[in-house]
Short mmCIF file of C-alpha atoms and ligand atoms in Angstrom, two decimals:
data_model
loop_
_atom_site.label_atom_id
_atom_site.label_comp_id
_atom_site.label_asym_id
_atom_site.label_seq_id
_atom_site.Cartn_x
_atom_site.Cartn_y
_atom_site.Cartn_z
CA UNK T 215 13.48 16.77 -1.90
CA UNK T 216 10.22 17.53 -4.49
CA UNK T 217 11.24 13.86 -5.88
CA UNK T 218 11.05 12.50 -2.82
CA UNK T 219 7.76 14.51 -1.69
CA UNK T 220 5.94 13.90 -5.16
CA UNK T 221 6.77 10.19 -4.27
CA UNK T 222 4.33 10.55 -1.71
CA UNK T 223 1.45 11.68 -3.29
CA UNK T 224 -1.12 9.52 -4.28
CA UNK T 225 -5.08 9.90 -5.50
CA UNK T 226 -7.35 8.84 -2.53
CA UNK T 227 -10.43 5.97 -3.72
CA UNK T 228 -11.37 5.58 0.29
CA UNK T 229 -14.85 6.65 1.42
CA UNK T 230 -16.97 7.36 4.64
CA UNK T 231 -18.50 3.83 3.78
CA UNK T 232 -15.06 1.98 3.79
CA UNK T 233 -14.78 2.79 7.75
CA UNK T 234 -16.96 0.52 9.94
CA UNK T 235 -17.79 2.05 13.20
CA UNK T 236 -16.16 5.17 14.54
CA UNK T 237 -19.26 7.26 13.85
CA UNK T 238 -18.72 10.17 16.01
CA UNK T 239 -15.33 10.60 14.80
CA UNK T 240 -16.46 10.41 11.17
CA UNK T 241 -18.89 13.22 11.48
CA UNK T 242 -16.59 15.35 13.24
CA UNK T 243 -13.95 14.61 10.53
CA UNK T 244 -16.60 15.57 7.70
CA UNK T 245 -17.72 18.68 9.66
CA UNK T 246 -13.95 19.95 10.01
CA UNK T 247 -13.31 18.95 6.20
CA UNK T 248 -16.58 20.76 5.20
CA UNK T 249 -16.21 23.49 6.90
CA UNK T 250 -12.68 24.11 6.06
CA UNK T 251 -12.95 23.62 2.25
CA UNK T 252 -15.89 26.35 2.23
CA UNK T 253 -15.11 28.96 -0.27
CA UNK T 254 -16.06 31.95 2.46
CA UNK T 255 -14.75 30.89 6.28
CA UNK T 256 -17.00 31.88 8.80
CA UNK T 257 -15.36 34.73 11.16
CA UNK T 258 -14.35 31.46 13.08
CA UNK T 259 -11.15 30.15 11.40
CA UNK T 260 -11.52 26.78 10.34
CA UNK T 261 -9.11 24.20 11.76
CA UNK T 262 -6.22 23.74 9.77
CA UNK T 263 -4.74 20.46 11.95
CA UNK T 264 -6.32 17.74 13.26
CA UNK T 265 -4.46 15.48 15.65
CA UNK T 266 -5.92 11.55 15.32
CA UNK T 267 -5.15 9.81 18.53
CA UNK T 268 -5.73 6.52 19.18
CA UNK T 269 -4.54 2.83 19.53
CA UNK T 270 -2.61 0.96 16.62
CA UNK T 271 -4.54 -0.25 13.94
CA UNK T 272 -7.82 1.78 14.69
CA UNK T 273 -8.30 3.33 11.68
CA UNK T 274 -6.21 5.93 11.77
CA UNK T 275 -4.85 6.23 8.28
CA UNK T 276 -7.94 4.97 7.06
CA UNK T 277 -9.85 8.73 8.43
CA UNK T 278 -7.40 10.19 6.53
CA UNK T 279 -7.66 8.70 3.26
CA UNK T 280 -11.01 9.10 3.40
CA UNK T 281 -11.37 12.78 4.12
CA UNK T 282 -8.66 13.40 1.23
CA UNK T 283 -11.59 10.86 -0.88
CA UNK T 284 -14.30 13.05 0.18
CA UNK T 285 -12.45 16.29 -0.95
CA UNK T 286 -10.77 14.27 -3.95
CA UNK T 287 -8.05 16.04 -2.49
CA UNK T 288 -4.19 15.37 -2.94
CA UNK T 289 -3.26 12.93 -0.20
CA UNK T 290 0.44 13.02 1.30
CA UNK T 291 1.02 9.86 3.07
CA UNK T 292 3.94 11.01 5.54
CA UNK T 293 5.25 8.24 7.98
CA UNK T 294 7.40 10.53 10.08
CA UNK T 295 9.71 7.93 11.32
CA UNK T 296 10.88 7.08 7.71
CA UNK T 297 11.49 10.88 6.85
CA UNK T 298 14.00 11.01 9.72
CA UNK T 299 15.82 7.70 8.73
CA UNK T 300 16.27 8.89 5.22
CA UNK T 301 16.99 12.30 5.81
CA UNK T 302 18.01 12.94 9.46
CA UNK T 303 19.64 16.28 9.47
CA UNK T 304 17.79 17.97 6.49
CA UNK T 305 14.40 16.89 7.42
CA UNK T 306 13.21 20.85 7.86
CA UNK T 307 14.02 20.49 4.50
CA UNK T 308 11.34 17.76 3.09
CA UNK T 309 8.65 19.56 5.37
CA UNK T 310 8.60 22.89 3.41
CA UNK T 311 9.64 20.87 0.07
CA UNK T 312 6.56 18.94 1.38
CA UNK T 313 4.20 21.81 2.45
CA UNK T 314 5.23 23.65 -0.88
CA UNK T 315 4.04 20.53 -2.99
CA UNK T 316 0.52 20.71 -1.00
CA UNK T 317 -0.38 24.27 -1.36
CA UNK T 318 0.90 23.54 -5.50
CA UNK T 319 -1.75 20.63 -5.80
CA UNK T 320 -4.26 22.05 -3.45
CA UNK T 321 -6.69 20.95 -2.12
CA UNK T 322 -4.51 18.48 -0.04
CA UNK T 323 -4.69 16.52 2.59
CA UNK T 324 -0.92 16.14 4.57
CA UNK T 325 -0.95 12.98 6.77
CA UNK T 326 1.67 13.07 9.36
CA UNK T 327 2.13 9.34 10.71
CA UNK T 328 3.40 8.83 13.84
CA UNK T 329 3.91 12.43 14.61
CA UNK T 330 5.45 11.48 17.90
CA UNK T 331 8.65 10.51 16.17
CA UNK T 332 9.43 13.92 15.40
CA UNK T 333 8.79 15.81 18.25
CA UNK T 334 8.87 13.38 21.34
CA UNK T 335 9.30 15.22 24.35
CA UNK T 336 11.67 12.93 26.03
CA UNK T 337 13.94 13.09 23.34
CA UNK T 338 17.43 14.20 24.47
CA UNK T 339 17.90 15.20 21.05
CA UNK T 340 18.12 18.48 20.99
CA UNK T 341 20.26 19.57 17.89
CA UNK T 342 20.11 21.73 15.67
CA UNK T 343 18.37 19.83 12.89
CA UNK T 344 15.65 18.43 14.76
CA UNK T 345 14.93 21.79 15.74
CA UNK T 346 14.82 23.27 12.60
CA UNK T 347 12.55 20.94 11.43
CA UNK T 348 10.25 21.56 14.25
CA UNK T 349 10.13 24.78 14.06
CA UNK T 350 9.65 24.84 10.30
CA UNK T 351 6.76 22.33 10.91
CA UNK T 352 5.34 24.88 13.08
CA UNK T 353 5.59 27.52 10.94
CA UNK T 354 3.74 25.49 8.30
CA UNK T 355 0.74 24.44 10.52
CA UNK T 356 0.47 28.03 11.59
CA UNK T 357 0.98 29.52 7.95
CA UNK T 358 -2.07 31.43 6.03
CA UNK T 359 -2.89 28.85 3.62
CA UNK T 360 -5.66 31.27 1.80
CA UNK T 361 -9.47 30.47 1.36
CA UNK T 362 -11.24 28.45 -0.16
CA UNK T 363 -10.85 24.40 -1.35
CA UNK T 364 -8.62 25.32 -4.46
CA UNK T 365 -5.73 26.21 -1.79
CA UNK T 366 -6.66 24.48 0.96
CA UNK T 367 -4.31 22.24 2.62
CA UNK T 368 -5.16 20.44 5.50
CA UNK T 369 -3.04 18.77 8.46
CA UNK T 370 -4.24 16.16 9.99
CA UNK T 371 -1.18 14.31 12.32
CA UNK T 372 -1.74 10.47 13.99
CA UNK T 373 -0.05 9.55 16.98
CA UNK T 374 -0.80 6.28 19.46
CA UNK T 375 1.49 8.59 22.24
CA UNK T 376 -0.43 11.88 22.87
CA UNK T 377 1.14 12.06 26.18
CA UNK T 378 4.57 11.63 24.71
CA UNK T 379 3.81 15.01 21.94
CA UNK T 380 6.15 18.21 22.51
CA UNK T 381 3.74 21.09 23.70
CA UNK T 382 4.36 23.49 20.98
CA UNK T 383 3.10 20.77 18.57
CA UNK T 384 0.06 20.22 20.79
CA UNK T 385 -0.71 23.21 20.73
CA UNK T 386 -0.61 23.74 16.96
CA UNK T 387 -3.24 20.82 17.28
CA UNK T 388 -6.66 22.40 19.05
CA UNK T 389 -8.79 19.62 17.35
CA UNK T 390 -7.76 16.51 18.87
CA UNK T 391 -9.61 13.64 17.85
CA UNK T 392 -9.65 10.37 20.02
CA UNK T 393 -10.03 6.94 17.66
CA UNK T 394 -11.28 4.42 20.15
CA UNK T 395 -11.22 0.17 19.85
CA UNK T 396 -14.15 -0.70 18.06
CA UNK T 397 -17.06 -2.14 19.97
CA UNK T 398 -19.35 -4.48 19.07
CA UNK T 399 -21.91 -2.75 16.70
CA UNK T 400 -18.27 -1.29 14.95
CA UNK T 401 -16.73 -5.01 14.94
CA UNK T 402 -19.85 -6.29 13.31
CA UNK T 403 -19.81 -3.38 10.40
CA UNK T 404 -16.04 -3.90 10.20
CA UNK T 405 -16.42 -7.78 9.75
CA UNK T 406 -19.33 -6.58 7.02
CA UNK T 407 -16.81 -4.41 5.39
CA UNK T 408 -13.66 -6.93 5.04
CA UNK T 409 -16.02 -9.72 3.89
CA UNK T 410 -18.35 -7.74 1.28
CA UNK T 411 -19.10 -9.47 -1.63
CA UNK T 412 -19.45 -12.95 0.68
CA UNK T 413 -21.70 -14.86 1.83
CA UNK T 414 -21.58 -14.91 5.69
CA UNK T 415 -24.87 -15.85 6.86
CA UNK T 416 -23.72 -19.07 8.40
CA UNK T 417 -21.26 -16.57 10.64
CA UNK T 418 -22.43 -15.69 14.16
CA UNK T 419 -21.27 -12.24 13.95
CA UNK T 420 -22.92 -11.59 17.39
CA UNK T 421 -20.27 -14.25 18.88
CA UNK T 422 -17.46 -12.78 16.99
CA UNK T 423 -17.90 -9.66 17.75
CA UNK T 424 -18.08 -9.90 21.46
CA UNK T 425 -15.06 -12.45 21.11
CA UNK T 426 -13.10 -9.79 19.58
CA UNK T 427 -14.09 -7.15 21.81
CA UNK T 428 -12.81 -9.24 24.63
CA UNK T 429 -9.65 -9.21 22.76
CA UNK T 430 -9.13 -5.95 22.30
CA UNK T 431 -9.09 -6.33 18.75
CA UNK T 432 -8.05 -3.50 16.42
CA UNK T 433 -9.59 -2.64 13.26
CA UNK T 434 -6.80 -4.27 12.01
CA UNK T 435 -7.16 -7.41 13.63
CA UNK T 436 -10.44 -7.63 13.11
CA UNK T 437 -9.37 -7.42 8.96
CA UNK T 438 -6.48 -9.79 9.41
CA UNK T 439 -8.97 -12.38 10.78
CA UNK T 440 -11.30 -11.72 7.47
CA UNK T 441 -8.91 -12.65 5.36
CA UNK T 442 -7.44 -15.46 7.17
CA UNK T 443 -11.08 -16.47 7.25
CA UNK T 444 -11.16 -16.40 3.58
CA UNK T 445 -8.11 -17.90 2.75
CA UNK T 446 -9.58 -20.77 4.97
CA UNK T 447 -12.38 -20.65 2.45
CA UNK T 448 -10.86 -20.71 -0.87
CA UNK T 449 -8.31 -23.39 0.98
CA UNK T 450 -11.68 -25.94 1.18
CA UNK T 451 -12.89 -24.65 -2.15
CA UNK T 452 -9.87 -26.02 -3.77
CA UNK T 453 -8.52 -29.29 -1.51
CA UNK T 454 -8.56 -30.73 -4.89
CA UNK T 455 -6.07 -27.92 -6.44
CA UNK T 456 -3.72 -28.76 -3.47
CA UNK T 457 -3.52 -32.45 -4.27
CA UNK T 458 -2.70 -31.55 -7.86
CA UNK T 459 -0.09 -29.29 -6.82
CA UNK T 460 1.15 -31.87 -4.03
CA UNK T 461 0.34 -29.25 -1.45
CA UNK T 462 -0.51 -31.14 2.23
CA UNK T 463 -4.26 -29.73 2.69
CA UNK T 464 -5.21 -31.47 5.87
CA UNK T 465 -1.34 -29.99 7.71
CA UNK T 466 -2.12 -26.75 5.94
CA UNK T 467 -5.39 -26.60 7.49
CA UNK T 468 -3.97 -27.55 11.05
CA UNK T 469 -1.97 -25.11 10.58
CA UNK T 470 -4.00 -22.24 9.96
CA UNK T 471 -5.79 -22.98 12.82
CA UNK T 472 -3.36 -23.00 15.24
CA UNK T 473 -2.05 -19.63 13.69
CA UNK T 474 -5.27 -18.09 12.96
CA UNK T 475 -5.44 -14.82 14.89
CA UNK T 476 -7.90 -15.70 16.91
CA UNK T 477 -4.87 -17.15 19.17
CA UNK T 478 -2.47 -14.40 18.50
CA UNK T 479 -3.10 -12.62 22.01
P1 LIG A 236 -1.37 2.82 13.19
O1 LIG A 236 -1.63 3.66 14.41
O2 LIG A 236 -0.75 1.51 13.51
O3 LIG A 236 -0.70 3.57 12.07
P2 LIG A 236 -4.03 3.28 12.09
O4 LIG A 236 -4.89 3.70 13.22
O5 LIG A 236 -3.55 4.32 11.15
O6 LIG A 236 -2.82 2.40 12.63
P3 LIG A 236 -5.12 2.05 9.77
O7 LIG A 236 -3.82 1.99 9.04
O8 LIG A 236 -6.10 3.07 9.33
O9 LIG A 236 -4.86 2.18 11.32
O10 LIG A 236 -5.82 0.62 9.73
C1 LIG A 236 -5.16 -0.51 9.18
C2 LIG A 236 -6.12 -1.32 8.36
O11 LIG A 236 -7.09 -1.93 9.23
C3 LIG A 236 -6.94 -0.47 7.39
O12 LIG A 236 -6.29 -0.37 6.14
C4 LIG A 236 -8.22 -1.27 7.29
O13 LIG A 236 -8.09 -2.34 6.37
C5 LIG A 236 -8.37 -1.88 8.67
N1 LIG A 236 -9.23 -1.05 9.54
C6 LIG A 236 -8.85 -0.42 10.69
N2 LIG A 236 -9.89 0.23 11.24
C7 LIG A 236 -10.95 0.02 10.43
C8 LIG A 236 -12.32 0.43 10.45
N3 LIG A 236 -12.80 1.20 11.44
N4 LIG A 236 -13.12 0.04 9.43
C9 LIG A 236 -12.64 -0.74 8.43
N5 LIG A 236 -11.38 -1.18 8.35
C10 LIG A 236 -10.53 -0.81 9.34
#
């Protein structure tokens, strides 16, 4: 189980700067992480879990990461469905092998993806494992982690189905933190992001952005179409390259355009 745990570990590089938009959420996020790696706690007890909530692809992951950067904190990157495939039945197992690596390499930052996958509500599983592992999981959030940064070890759980969360796991999660769609001012920073380095004067990022917004586009889309945008770039930067290589540059470009995803939705 540590094998599998340490597997998950890696050394966060993300800042505040690398999220576009979500403004409100960041400050919250760098309150909460402030706050709780203070060396003295206030006589209010810092939160210890964070629940992210929020539609796919909204930068999610990305708040994590970067609050594990801030802290240059050990970041576990937990995808809750994939614990249960691997090891359905000893999964209570892998959350204090997991919580027992974090308070080791403290400070850390736990990421629990898709914490509805363990605990829906609806679930008619009821056996014995999954509750084991709940109720170990529950343990852990609740658990005196110590003060200060050197042991601090912080939850913070991402779900895109609040409503379907088991109420004892709510309710291990006071902070709840909703990640919205970006709108237009966030689009525009996003876009800014995803192309930095480029030039992208020529790019009507007003008409974009209220494009996307119409979409509904995700932070993720909104990246996706970045790079397909630059592929579309280098692709005219190097229509000699494809007749070298034999490569049909005016079907290729077709193509793109009719997959671009602009069209997806
Ligand atoms: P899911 O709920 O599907 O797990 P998520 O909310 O965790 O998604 P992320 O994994 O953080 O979303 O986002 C996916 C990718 O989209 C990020 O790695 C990043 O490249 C881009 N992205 C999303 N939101 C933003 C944002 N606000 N600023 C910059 N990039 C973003």
């Amino acid at each position: 189980f540590r094998e599998y745990v340490l597997g998950l570990i890696s050394k966060s590089r993300t800042t505040w700067d690398d999220i576009g938009g979500l403004e409100d959420v960041k400050l919250l996020m760098m309150e909460t992480v402030v706050i709780a790696a203070l060396k003295k706690p206030a006589a209010v007890q810092p939160w210890r879990g964070i629940l992210l909530f929020g539609p796919p692809g909204t930068g999610k992951t990305l708040l994590a990461s970067a609050a594990a950067g801030s802290l240059n904190a050990t970041f576990f990157n937990v995808k809750a469905s994939s614990v249960l495939s691997k090891y359905f039945g000893e999964s209570s197992k892998i959350i204090s092998a997991l919580y027992e690596v974090a308070r080791e390499k403290a400070p850390s930052i736990v990421f629990l993806d898709e914490i509805d996958a363990l605990t829906t509500r609806r679930s008619n599983d009821t056996s014995e494992a999954t509750r084991r592992m709940l109720s170990t999981l529950l343990t852990e959030l609740e658990g005196f982690h110590g003060e200060g940064n050197e042991k601090l070890v912080l939850t913070l759980a991402a779900t895109n189905t609040p409503w379907d969360l088991d109420e004892a796991v709510l309710s291990r999660f006071p902070k709840r933190i909703y990640v919205p769609l970006p709108d237009k001012e966030a689009t525009k920073a996003i876009v800014r992001i995803h192309t930095e380095g480029l030039d992208i004067s020529r790019l009507d990022l007003d008409a974009i952005a209220e494009e996307s917004v119409r979409r509904l586009y995700s932070g993720r889309d909104i990246r996706n179409l970045c790079q397909e945008a630059i592929w579309n770039m280098i692709r005219e930067e190097n229509k000699d390259l494809h007749r070298l290589a034999g490569l049909p540059f005016e079907e290729l470009r077709k193509r793109s355009l009719r997959t671009r995803p602009l069209e997806m939705r």
